[in-house]
Coordinates of C-alpha atoms in Angstrom, one line a residue:
Chain K
M90 CA -27.1 -6.0 -22.0
A91 CA -26.1 -7.4 -18.5
L92 CA -22.6 -6.9 -16.9
T93 CA -21.9 -10.6 -16.6
S94 CA -18.3 -11.6 -15.6
Q95 CA -18.2 -12.9 -19.2
V96 CA -18.9 -9.5 -20.7
A97 CA -16.8 -7.9 -18.1
Q98 CA -14.0 -10.0 -19.3
A99 CA -14.9 -9.2 -23.2
I100 CA -14.1 -5.4 -22.0
I101 CA -10.8 -6.3 -20.5
E102 CA -9.6 -7.9 -23.1
A103 CA -10.8 -5.4 -25.8
A104 CA -9.2 -2.5 -23.9
D105 CA -6.0 -4.7 -23.5
A106 CA -5.9 -5.1 -27.4
K107 CA -6.2 -1.5 -27.9
A108 CA -3.7 -0.7 -25.5
R109 CA -1.3 -3.3 -27.0
E110 CA -1.9 -1.5 -30.2
L111 CA -0.9 1.9 -28.9
R112 CA 2.3 0.3 -27.3
Q113 CA 1.0 1.7 -23.7
P114 CA 0.3 -0.8 -20.9
V115 CA -2.4 0.3 -18.6
I116 CA -4.7 -0.9 -16.0
V117 CA -8.4 -1.3 -16.7
A118 CA -11.2 -1.4 -13.9
V119 CA -14.7 -2.5 -14.8
L120 CA -17.5 -1.5 -12.4
D121 CA -21.2 -2.4 -12.1
A122 CA -24.1 0.3 -11.7
G123 CA -23.5 0.3 -7.8
G124 CA -19.8 1.3 -8.3
H125 CA -18.5 -2.3 -7.4
L126 CA -15.5 -3.8 -9.1
K127 CA -16.4 -6.4 -11.4
A128 CA -13.1 -7.3 -13.2
F129 CA -9.6 -5.7 -13.2
R130 CA -6.4 -6.1 -15.0
R131 CA -3.1 -4.5 -14.4
M132 CA -1.4 -4.8 -17.8
D133 CA 2.7 -5.5 -17.0
G134 CA 4.6 -2.3 -17.0
A135 CA 1.5 0.0 -16.1
V136 CA 2.1 2.1 -13.1
L137 CA 1.2 1.4 -9.8
G138 CA -0.4 4.8 -9.2
S139 CA -2.8 4.0 -12.2
I140 CA -4.8 1.2 -10.4
D141 CA -6.4 4.0 -7.8
V142 CA -6.7 6.2 -11.1
A143 CA -8.2 3.9 -13.2
T144 CA -10.5 2.5 -10.7
R145 CA -11.5 6.3 -9.7
K146 CA -12.2 7.1 -13.3
A147 CA -14.8 4.1 -13.6
R148 CA -16.3 5.2 -9.9
T149 CA -16.5 9.0 -11.4
A150 CA -18.6 7.7 -14.4
V151 CA -20.7 5.7 -12.4
L152 CA -21.4 8.0 -9.7
F153 CA -22.6 10.8 -12.2
A154 CA -23.7 8.3 -15.0
C155 CA -21.4 10.2 -17.6
N156 CA -17.9 9.9 -18.8
S157 CA -15.6 11.1 -16.1
E158 CA -14.4 13.9 -18.1
D159 CA -17.9 15.4 -18.0
V160 CA -17.7 15.9 -14.5
W161 CA -15.1 18.5 -15.1
E162 CA -17.5 20.8 -16.7
Y163 CA -19.4 21.5 -13.3
C164 CA -16.3 22.0 -11.0
K165 CA -13.9 23.6 -13.3
P166 CA -12.7 27.3 -12.5
G167 CA -15.6 29.6 -13.0
A168 CA -18.5 26.7 -13.2
P169 CA -20.8 26.9 -10.3
A170 CA -20.0 23.3 -8.5
H171 CA -16.8 24.3 -6.6
A172 CA -14.8 21.8 -5.1
L173 CA -17.3 18.8 -6.3
E174 CA -14.1 17.0 -7.0
L175 CA -13.6 16.5 -3.3
T176 CA -17.0 14.9 -2.7
N177 CA -17.4 11.0 -2.9
G178 CA -13.8 10.1 -1.4
G179 CA -12.4 12.3 -4.5
L180 CA -13.4 12.4 -8.0
A181 CA -11.4 11.7 -11.2
P182 CA -12.7 14.3 -13.3
F183 CA -10.7 13.7 -16.8
G184 CA -10.8 11.3 -19.5
G185 CA -10.7 7.6 -19.2
G186 CA -13.8 6.8 -17.3
V187 CA -16.7 5.6 -19.9
A188 CA -20.5 4.8 -18.7
L189 CA -21.8 1.7 -19.9
K190 CA -25.6 2.3 -20.6
S191 CA -28.0 -0.4 -22.3
A192 CA -30.0 0.5 -25.1
D193 CA -32.6 1.9 -23.2
G194 CA -30.2 4.4 -21.6
G195 CA -30.1 2.9 -18.0
L196 CA -26.7 2.8 -16.2
V197 CA -25.1 -1.0 -16.3
G198 CA -21.5 0.3 -15.1
A199 CA -18.6 1.8 -16.1
V200 CA -15.2 1.1 -17.5
G201 CA -12.0 3.1 -16.4
V202 CA -8.4 3.3 -17.8
S203 CA -5.3 4.7 -16.5
G204 CA -1.8 4.6 -17.4
G205 CA -1.2 6.5 -20.7
A206 CA -1.5 10.1 -21.8
V207 CA -5.4 11.3 -21.2
D208 CA -6.2 10.7 -24.8
Q209 CA -4.6 7.3 -24.9
D210 CA -6.7 6.2 -22.0
V211 CA -9.7 7.5 -23.5
A212 CA -9.2 5.5 -26.5
V213 CA -8.5 2.2 -24.7
A214 CA -11.6 2.9 -22.4
Q215 CA -13.9 3.7 -25.5
A216 CA -12.6 0.4 -27.2
G217 CA -13.6 -1.7 -23.8
A218 CA -17.0 0.3 -24.1
A219 CA -17.2 -0.8 -27.8
A220 CA -17.0 -4.4 -26.7
F221 CA -19.9 -3.9 -24.1
A222 CA -22.0 -2.3 -26.5
S223 CA -21.5 -5.0 -29.6
Chain U
M74 CA 7.7 -17.3 -12.1
A75 CA 6.7 -13.8 -12.5
L76 CA 3.4 -12.7 -11.8
T77 CA 2.9 -11.4 -15.2
S78 CA -0.7 -10.3 -16.5
Q79 CA -0.9 -13.8 -18.3
V80 CA 0.0 -15.7 -15.2
A81 CA -2.4 -13.6 -13.0
Q82 CA -5.4 -14.1 -15.7
A83 CA -4.4 -18.0 -15.5
I84 CA -4.9 -17.9 -11.8
I85 CA -8.2 -16.3 -12.2
E86 CA -9.5 -18.8 -14.6
A87 CA -8.5 -22.0 -12.6
A88 CA -10.2 -20.6 -9.5
D89 CA -13.0 -19.6 -11.6
A90 CA -13.0 -23.2 -12.9
K91 CA -12.8 -24.6 -9.6
A92 CA -15.8 -22.7 -8.2
R93 CA -17.9 -23.6 -11.0
E94 CA -17.2 -27.2 -10.1
L95 CA -18.3 -26.3 -6.7
R96 CA -21.1 -24.5 -7.8
Q97 CA -20.4 -21.6 -6.0
P98 CA -19.8 -18.1 -7.3
V99 CA -16.9 -16.3 -5.6
I100 CA -14.6 -13.4 -5.9
V101 CA -11.1 -13.9 -6.9
A102 CA -8.4 -11.2 -6.1
V103 CA -4.7 -11.9 -7.4
L104 CA -2.0 -9.2 -5.6
D105 CA 1.7 -8.7 -6.4
A106 CA 4.3 -9.0 -3.6
G107 CA 3.9 -5.4 -2.8
G108 CA 0.2 -6.0 -2.1
H109 CA -1.0 -4.2 -5.0
L110 CA -4.0 -5.6 -7.4
K111 CA -2.9 -7.4 -10.5
A112 CA -6.2 -9.1 -11.5
F113 CA -9.6 -9.6 -10.3
R114 CA -12.9 -11.2 -11.2
R115 CA -16.1 -11.1 -9.5
M116 CA -18.1 -14.1 -10.7
D117 CA -22.1 -13.6 -11.2
G118 CA -24.0 -14.0 -8.2
A119 CA -21.1 -13.4 -5.8
V120 CA -22.2 -11.1 -2.8
L121 CA -20.7 -7.5 -3.1
G122 CA -19.3 -7.9 0.7
S123 CA -16.7 -10.8 -0.8
I124 CA -14.9 -7.7 -2.9
D125 CA -13.1 -6.4 0.2
V126 CA -12.8 -9.8 1.9
A127 CA -11.2 -11.8 -0.7
T128 CA -8.7 -8.5 -1.4
R129 CA -8.2 -8.5 2.2
K130 CA -7.3 -12.4 2.4
A131 CA -5.0 -12.0 -0.3
R132 CA -3.4 -9.0 1.3
T133 CA -3.1 -10.6 4.6
A134 CA -1.3 -13.3 2.9
V135 CA 1.2 -11.0 1.3
L136 CA 1.8 -8.9 4.4
F137 CA 2.9 -12.0 6.5
A138 CA 4.2 -14.1 3.5
C139 CA 1.6 -16.9 4.6
N140 CA -1.5 -18.2 4.1
S141 CA -4.2 -15.8 5.6
E142 CA -5.7 -18.6 8.2
D143 CA -2.1 -18.9 9.5
V144 CA -2.0 -15.3 11.0
W145 CA -4.9 -16.5 13.5
E146 CA -2.3 -18.6 15.1
Y147 CA -0.9 -15.4 16.4
C148 CA -3.8 -13.6 17.3
K149 CA -6.3 -16.1 18.5
P150 CA -7.6 -16.1 22.2
G151 CA -4.6 -17.3 24.4
A152 CA -1.8 -16.5 21.7
P153 CA 0.5 -13.6 22.7
A154 CA -0.6 -11.1 19.4
H155 CA -3.9 -9.8 21.0
A156 CA -5.3 -7.4 18.3
L157 CA -3.0 -8.2 15.5
E158 CA -5.9 -8.6 13.3
L159 CA -6.6 -4.8 13.8
T160 CA -2.9 -3.8 12.2
N161 CA -2.5 -2.8 8.8
G162 CA -6.2 -1.4 8.4
G163 CA -7.5 -4.8 9.4
L164 CA -6.4 -8.2 8.4
A165 CA -8.6 -11.2 7.5
P166 CA -7.0 -14.0 9.4
F167 CA -9.0 -17.0 7.9
G168 CA -8.8 -19.4 5.1
G169 CA -9.1 -18.2 1.2
G170 CA -5.8 -16.4 1.0
V171 CA -2.7 -18.1 -0.2
A172 CA 0.6 -16.7 -0.6
L173 CA 2.4 -17.6 -4.2
K174 CA 5.8 -18.0 -3.8
S175 CA 8.8 -18.7 -6.4
A176 CA 10.9 -22.4 -6.4
D177 CA 13.5 -20.5 -3.9
G178 CA 10.7 -19.5 -1.6
G179 CA 10.5 -15.8 -2.5
L180 CA 7.4 -14.1 -2.3
V181 CA 5.7 -13.2 -5.6
G182 CA 2.2 -12.4 -4.6
A183 CA -1.3 -13.8 -3.3
V184 CA -4.5 -15.1 -4.1
G185 CA -7.4 -14.3 -2.2
V186 CA -11.0 -16.1 -2.4
S187 CA -14.2 -15.3 -0.8
G188 CA -18.0 -15.9 -1.6
G189 CA -18.4 -19.5 -0.4
A190 CA -18.0 -21.5 3.1
V191 CA -14.3 -20.9 4.1
D192 CA -13.3 -24.3 3.1
Q193 CA -14.9 -23.8 -0.4
D194 CA -13.0 -20.5 -0.5
V195 CA -9.6 -22.4 0.5
A196 CA -10.2 -24.8 -2.3
V197 CA -10.6 -22.4 -4.8
A198 CA -7.9 -20.4 -4.0
Q199 CA -5.6 -23.5 -3.9
A200 CA -6.8 -24.1 -7.4
G201 CA -5.9 -20.8 -8.2
A202 CA -2.6 -21.0 -6.7
A203 CA -1.7 -24.5 -8.4
A204 CA -2.1 -22.7 -11.7
F205 CA 0.7 -20.3 -10.5
A206 CA 2.9 -23.2 -9.6
S207 CA 2.5 -25.1 -12.8
Chain G
M151 CA 21.3 -3.0 -7.5
A152 CA 18.6 -4.1 -4.9
L153 CA 17.4 -1.8 -2.5
T154 CA 18.9 -3.7 0.8
S155 CA 18.9 -2.5 4.3
Q156 CA 22.6 -1.5 3.9
V157 CA 21.9 0.5 0.5
A158 CA 19.1 2.3 2.2
Q159 CA 21.0 3.4 5.2
A160 CA 23.8 4.6 2.5
I161 CA 20.8 6.8 0.8
I162 CA 20.0 8.2 4.2
E163 CA 23.5 9.1 5.4
A164 CA 24.2 11.0 2.0
A165 CA 21.3 12.9 2.0
D166 CA 22.0 13.6 5.5
A167 CA 25.4 14.8 4.8
K168 CA 23.9 16.9 1.9
A169 CA 21.3 18.5 4.0
R170 CA 24.4 19.5 6.7
E171 CA 25.9 20.7 4.2
L172 CA 23.1 23.1 3.2
R173 CA 22.4 23.5 7.2
Q174 CA 18.9 22.6 6.6
P175 CA 17.3 19.6 8.8
V176 CA 15.1 17.5 6.9
I177 CA 13.3 14.2 6.6
V178 CA 14.5 11.5 4.7
A179 CA 12.2 8.6 3.7
V180 CA 13.4 5.5 1.6
L181 CA 10.7 3.4 -0.1
D182 CA 10.9 0.1 -2.1
A183 CA 9.2 -0.5 -5.4
G184 CA 5.8 -1.5 -3.8
G185 CA 5.9 1.6 -1.9
H186 CA 6.6 0.3 1.6
L187 CA 9.1 2.0 4.1
K188 CA 12.5 0.8 3.8
A189 CA 14.5 3.3 6.1
F190 CA 13.8 6.6 7.7
R191 CA 15.5 9.4 9.3
R192 CA 14.0 12.6 10.8
M193 CA 16.9 15.3 11.4
D194 CA 17.2 17.1 14.9
G195 CA 15.0 20.4 14.1
A196 CA 13.0 18.9 11.2
V197 CA 9.5 19.9 11.3
L198 CA 6.8 17.1 12.0
G199 CA 4.7 18.1 9.1
S200 CA 7.8 17.0 7.0
I201 CA 7.4 13.5 8.1
D202 CA 4.1 12.9 5.8
V203 CA 5.3 15.1 3.1
A204 CA 8.9 13.4 2.5
T205 CA 6.9 10.0 2.8
R206 CA 4.3 11.0 0.2
K207 CA 6.8 12.6 -2.2
A208 CA 8.5 9.4 -1.9
R209 CA 5.4 7.5 -2.6
T210 CA 4.2 9.8 -5.5
A211 CA 7.6 8.9 -7.3
V212 CA 6.9 5.0 -6.9
L213 CA 3.3 5.6 -8.1
F214 CA 4.3 7.1 -11.3
A215 CA 7.9 5.8 -11.7
C216 CA 9.2 9.3 -12.2
N217 CA 10.2 12.1 -10.0
S218 CA 7.5 13.6 -7.9
E219 CA 7.3 17.1 -9.6
D220 CA 7.1 15.1 -12.9
V221 CA 3.4 14.3 -11.8
W222 CA 2.6 18.1 -11.8
E223 CA 2.9 18.3 -15.5
Y224 CA -0.3 15.9 -15.7
C225 CA -2.4 17.7 -13.1
K226 CA -1.4 21.7 -13.1
P227 CA -4.1 24.0 -14.6
G228 CA -4.6 23.5 -18.3
A229 CA -3.2 20.0 -18.2
P230 CA -5.9 17.0 -18.9
A231 CA -5.7 15.3 -15.5
H232 CA -7.6 17.7 -13.4
A233 CA -7.4 16.7 -9.9
L234 CA -4.9 13.7 -10.3
E235 CA -3.4 14.8 -7.1
L236 CA -6.4 13.8 -5.2
T237 CA -6.2 10.1 -6.1
N238 CA -4.0 7.5 -4.3
G239 CA -4.7 9.0 -0.9
G240 CA -3.4 12.3 -2.1
L241 CA 0.1 13.1 -4.1
A242 CA 2.7 15.4 -3.3
P243 CA 3.2 16.6 -7.1
F244 CA 6.4 18.8 -6.0
G245 CA 10.0 18.5 -5.8
G246 CA 11.7 16.2 -3.5
G247 CA 10.9 12.7 -4.5
V248 CA 13.3 10.8 -6.7
A249 CA 12.5 7.5 -8.1
L250 CA 15.3 4.8 -7.7
K251 CA 16.0 2.8 -10.9
S252 CA 18.2 0.1 -11.6
A253 CA 20.7 0.2 -14.7
D254 CA 17.8 -1.6 -17.0
G255 CA 15.4 1.2 -16.1
G256 CA 13.2 -1.0 -13.8
L257 CA 11.7 1.1 -10.8
V258 CA 13.4 -0.2 -7.5
G259 CA 11.9 2.6 -5.1
A260 CA 12.2 6.1 -4.4
V261 CA 13.7 8.7 -1.7
G262 CA 11.6 11.4 -0.6
V263 CA 13.1 14.5 1.2
S264 CA 11.1 17.4 3.0
G265 CA 12.1 20.2 5.6
G266 CA 13.6 23.0 3.6
A267 CA 12.9 25.0 0.4
V268 CA 12.0 22.8 -2.6
D269 CA 14.9 23.3 -4.3
Q270 CA 16.9 22.2 -1.0
D271 CA 14.6 19.1 -0.5
V272 CA 15.4 18.3 -4.3
A273 CA 19.3 18.8 -4.1
V274 CA 19.1 16.6 -0.6
A275 CA 17.0 13.8 -2.6
Q276 CA 19.4 13.9 -5.5
A277 CA 22.5 13.2 -3.1
G278 CA 20.6 10.2 -1.6
A279 CA 19.9 9.1 -5.2
A280 CA 23.2 9.2 -6.1
A281 CA 24.6 7.2 -3.4
F282 CA 22.1 4.6 -4.7
A283 CA 23.1 4.8 -8.0
S284 CA 26.8 4.4 -7.5
Chain X
M214 CA 18.9 12.0 27.4
A215 CA 17.2 13.5 24.5
L216 CA 16.2 11.5 21.6
T217 CA 18.5 13.1 19.0
S218 CA 18.8 11.6 15.3
Q219 CA 22.1 9.9 16.8
V220 CA 20.8 8.1 19.6
A221 CA 17.7 6.8 17.5
Q222 CA 20.3 5.6 15.1
A223 CA 22.2 3.7 17.7
I224 CA 18.8 2.4 19.0
I225 CA 18.3 0.8 15.3
E226 CA 21.6 -0.5 15.3
A227 CA 21.4 -2.0 18.9
A228 CA 18.4 -3.7 17.7
D229 CA 19.6 -4.8 14.5
A230 CA 22.5 -6.3 16.1
K231 CA 20.5 -8.3 18.3
A232 CA 18.1 -9.6 15.7
R233 CA 20.9 -10.8 13.8
E234 CA 21.9 -12.5 16.6
L235 CA 18.6 -14.1 16.7
R236 CA 18.8 -14.9 13.1
Q237 CA 15.2 -13.0 12.8
P238 CA 14.9 -10.2 10.4
V239 CA 12.8 -7.4 11.9
I240 CA 11.2 -4.1 11.5
V241 CA 12.4 -1.4 14.2
A242 CA 10.7 2.0 14.5
V243 CA 11.7 4.8 17.1
L244 CA 9.0 7.2 17.8
D245 CA 9.5 10.4 19.7
A246 CA 7.4 11.4 22.9
G247 CA 4.6 12.9 20.5
G248 CA 4.4 9.6 18.9
H249 CA 6.2 10.8 15.8
L250 CA 8.5 8.7 14.1
K251 CA 12.2 9.5 14.2
A252 CA 14.0 6.7 12.8
F253 CA 13.1 3.3 10.9
R254 CA 14.7 0.2 9.6
R255 CA 13.3 -2.6 7.7
M256 CA 15.6 -5.5 7.5
D257 CA 16.0 -7.6 4.3
G258 CA 13.6 -10.6 4.9
A259 CA 11.3 -8.7 7.2
V260 CA 7.4 -9.1 6.3
L261 CA 5.7 -6.1 4.9
G262 CA 3.0 -6.6 7.8
S263 CA 5.4 -5.9 10.6
I264 CA 5.9 -2.3 9.0
D265 CA 2.5 -1.4 10.5
V266 CA 2.8 -3.8 13.4
A267 CA 6.3 -2.1 14.9
T268 CA 5.1 1.5 14.5
R269 CA 1.9 0.5 16.5
K270 CA 3.8 -1.4 19.1
A271 CA 5.9 1.9 19.5
R272 CA 3.0 4.3 19.3
T273 CA 0.8 2.2 21.6
A274 CA 3.8 2.6 24.5
V275 CA 4.0 6.3 23.8
L276 CA 0.5 6.7 23.9
F277 CA 0.0 5.1 27.4
A278 CA 3.8 5.7 28.5
C279 CA 4.4 2.1 29.2
N280 CA 5.4 -0.9 27.3
S281 CA 2.8 -2.1 24.7
E282 CA 2.0 -5.4 26.2
D283 CA 1.0 -3.8 29.4
V284 CA -1.9 -2.2 27.8
W285 CA -3.6 -5.5 27.5
E286 CA -4.2 -5.7 31.0
Y287 CA -6.4 -3.2 31.0
C288 CA -8.4 -4.6 27.8
K289 CA -8.2 -8.3 28.2
P290 CA -11.3 -10.4 28.8
G291 CA -12.4 -9.9 32.4
A292 CA -10.7 -6.3 32.7
P293 CA -12.9 -3.0 32.7
A294 CA -11.7 -1.4 29.7
H295 CA -13.4 -3.3 27.1
A296 CA -12.5 -2.4 23.6
L297 CA -9.7 -0.1 24.5
E298 CA -7.6 -1.7 21.8
L299 CA -10.2 -0.1 19.2
T300 CA -9.0 3.6 20.6
N301 CA -6.6 5.7 18.9
G302 CA -7.1 4.1 15.3
G303 CA -6.0 0.7 16.7
L304 CA -3.6 -0.4 19.7
A305 CA -1.3 -3.2 19.4
P306 CA -1.6 -4.3 22.8
F307 CA 1.4 -7.0 22.8
G308 CA 4.9 -7.4 23.3
G309 CA 7.4 -5.4 21.3
G310 CA 6.8 -1.5 22.2
V311 CA 9.2 -0.5 24.8
A312 CA 8.8 2.9 26.2
L313 CA 12.0 5.2 26.6
K314 CA 12.1 7.3 29.5
S315 CA 14.6 9.9 30.9
A316 CA 16.2 9.3 34.3
D317 CA 13.7 11.4 36.0
G318 CA 11.0 9.0 34.7
G319 CA 9.6 11.3 31.8
L320 CA 8.7 9.8 28.8
V321 CA 11.2 10.3 25.5
G322 CA 9.6 8.1 23.2
A323 CA 9.3 4.3 22.3
V324 CA 10.9 1.5 20.4
G325 CA 8.7 -0.9 18.4
V326 CA 9.8 -4.2 16.8
S327 CA 8.0 -6.6 15.0
G328 CA 9.1 -9.7 12.7
G329 CA 9.6 -12.4 14.7
A330 CA 7.9 -14.4 17.4
V331 CA 6.6 -11.9 20.4
D332 CA 9.6 -13.1 22.7
Q333 CA 11.8 -12.3 20.0
D334 CA 10.4 -8.9 19.4
V335 CA 10.5 -8.1 23.1
A336 CA 14.5 -9.3 23.3
V337 CA 15.0 -7.2 20.2
A338 CA 13.1 -3.9 21.3
Q339 CA 14.9 -4.3 24.7
A340 CA 18.0 -4.3 23.4
G341 CA 17.4 -1.2 21.3
A342 CA 15.9 0.3 24.4
A343 CA 19.1 -0.5 26.4
A344 CA 21.1 1.5 23.9
F345 CA 19.1 4.5 24.7
A346 CA 19.7 4.0 28.6
S347 CA 23.3 3.6 28.4

């Protein structure tokens, strides 16, 4: 499935609906496979700092073609990729960035969510990603 | 009128409709009065370079509480504010950024559009701004 | 209470008075709810490095609508938001940034203080914030 | 005369008074001889874009130990220092930055003003500088 503007908007709406269900305003950013912004929503009441965090989580997911928290496995204390999180202008190696992949596994983009607790952000991002997959 | 997420989305949709009418895919960015991103859409076929341009036009409009092209009056050759366009991380002092103001004239935010010819971008941004005013 | 220039100056003066009481020269930065500088004072004898630190503490408080040290709860070792401090151009997740909120809890801005020990900075920032609340 | 915090505040107040007389809200930034911020005021109603412009004018004045508009003589079309305005992270080579010098001609700092027309900004900056000289 291509990441058209219509699909990107459907991702935003699905994430928004999940965030409302959790009563947690968030920011949702959808990036394409080049890491470029495709669609974005800042829900009312979401903190300003999450604009950058949501976008950065999605960018982290695109850059490494995985979910943002998976990058932490490479750079956490004891892992060999010391300071990997400092590369690429700074990564966000924690939950809330979900890679969007086509049926054949190719990277199509990512959705990034920030504004709540990490597990809430993950749930909202997954709800957005599910709208992509369907 | 406050720049709620619902209002910001209505601005995006109105701009999108105008761009379709002109058969010119564009990017639309909506910023609040502090210059922070509230909503964003990249229409299918719009060039990547316009992500920054659209956002920068809107930011220029917020920063000087006017339309983006009005800033050129201050920095064009012969005007006294030489190189004003180099301030604030780089301005976009040309058409396509429209300030959103409340009934009492207070700045509420701005919409920025890029992707077409400047007069097309202006028309699309004005269509977005009209959705705010109504 | 709105963050007028007069109110911002009162915050600066109250913080300055507290710093004098502690015999510790500091820097005081007052930002609005969009993170934009409203008022600033560098007391005689305060180190230059604290210009950025004071401003960054206040910005951290604005971005997450809380006191700057509260952000550390999210990014300290063992917490789930690894490297959150690298976002938004670099945060200052330690004491000395105090969010300014209106009676209804809405974010109005923040005061940031740096120059002394962290507990001194916190005391000075709180003295500034108290001038806002009163 | 040293640029103490008290003196810097007097510069701010004198500039503010002049701006009120001209009924033009502005931003006033006072920098020391190292180009570091000493005092700052954003008057109510001044546009956000002038935060950077006022500071940059003062920095331009400090960097070249002259008034900000004097730098334009070196980089204007036909002058030999092509693109000088691009150096130092971007200069503001137009009126509103006034160097503060001691009786023996040594550079002590600068005051930068932005928010009105260039001639208004110059008048306000000069009023601030006069408070320093007196």
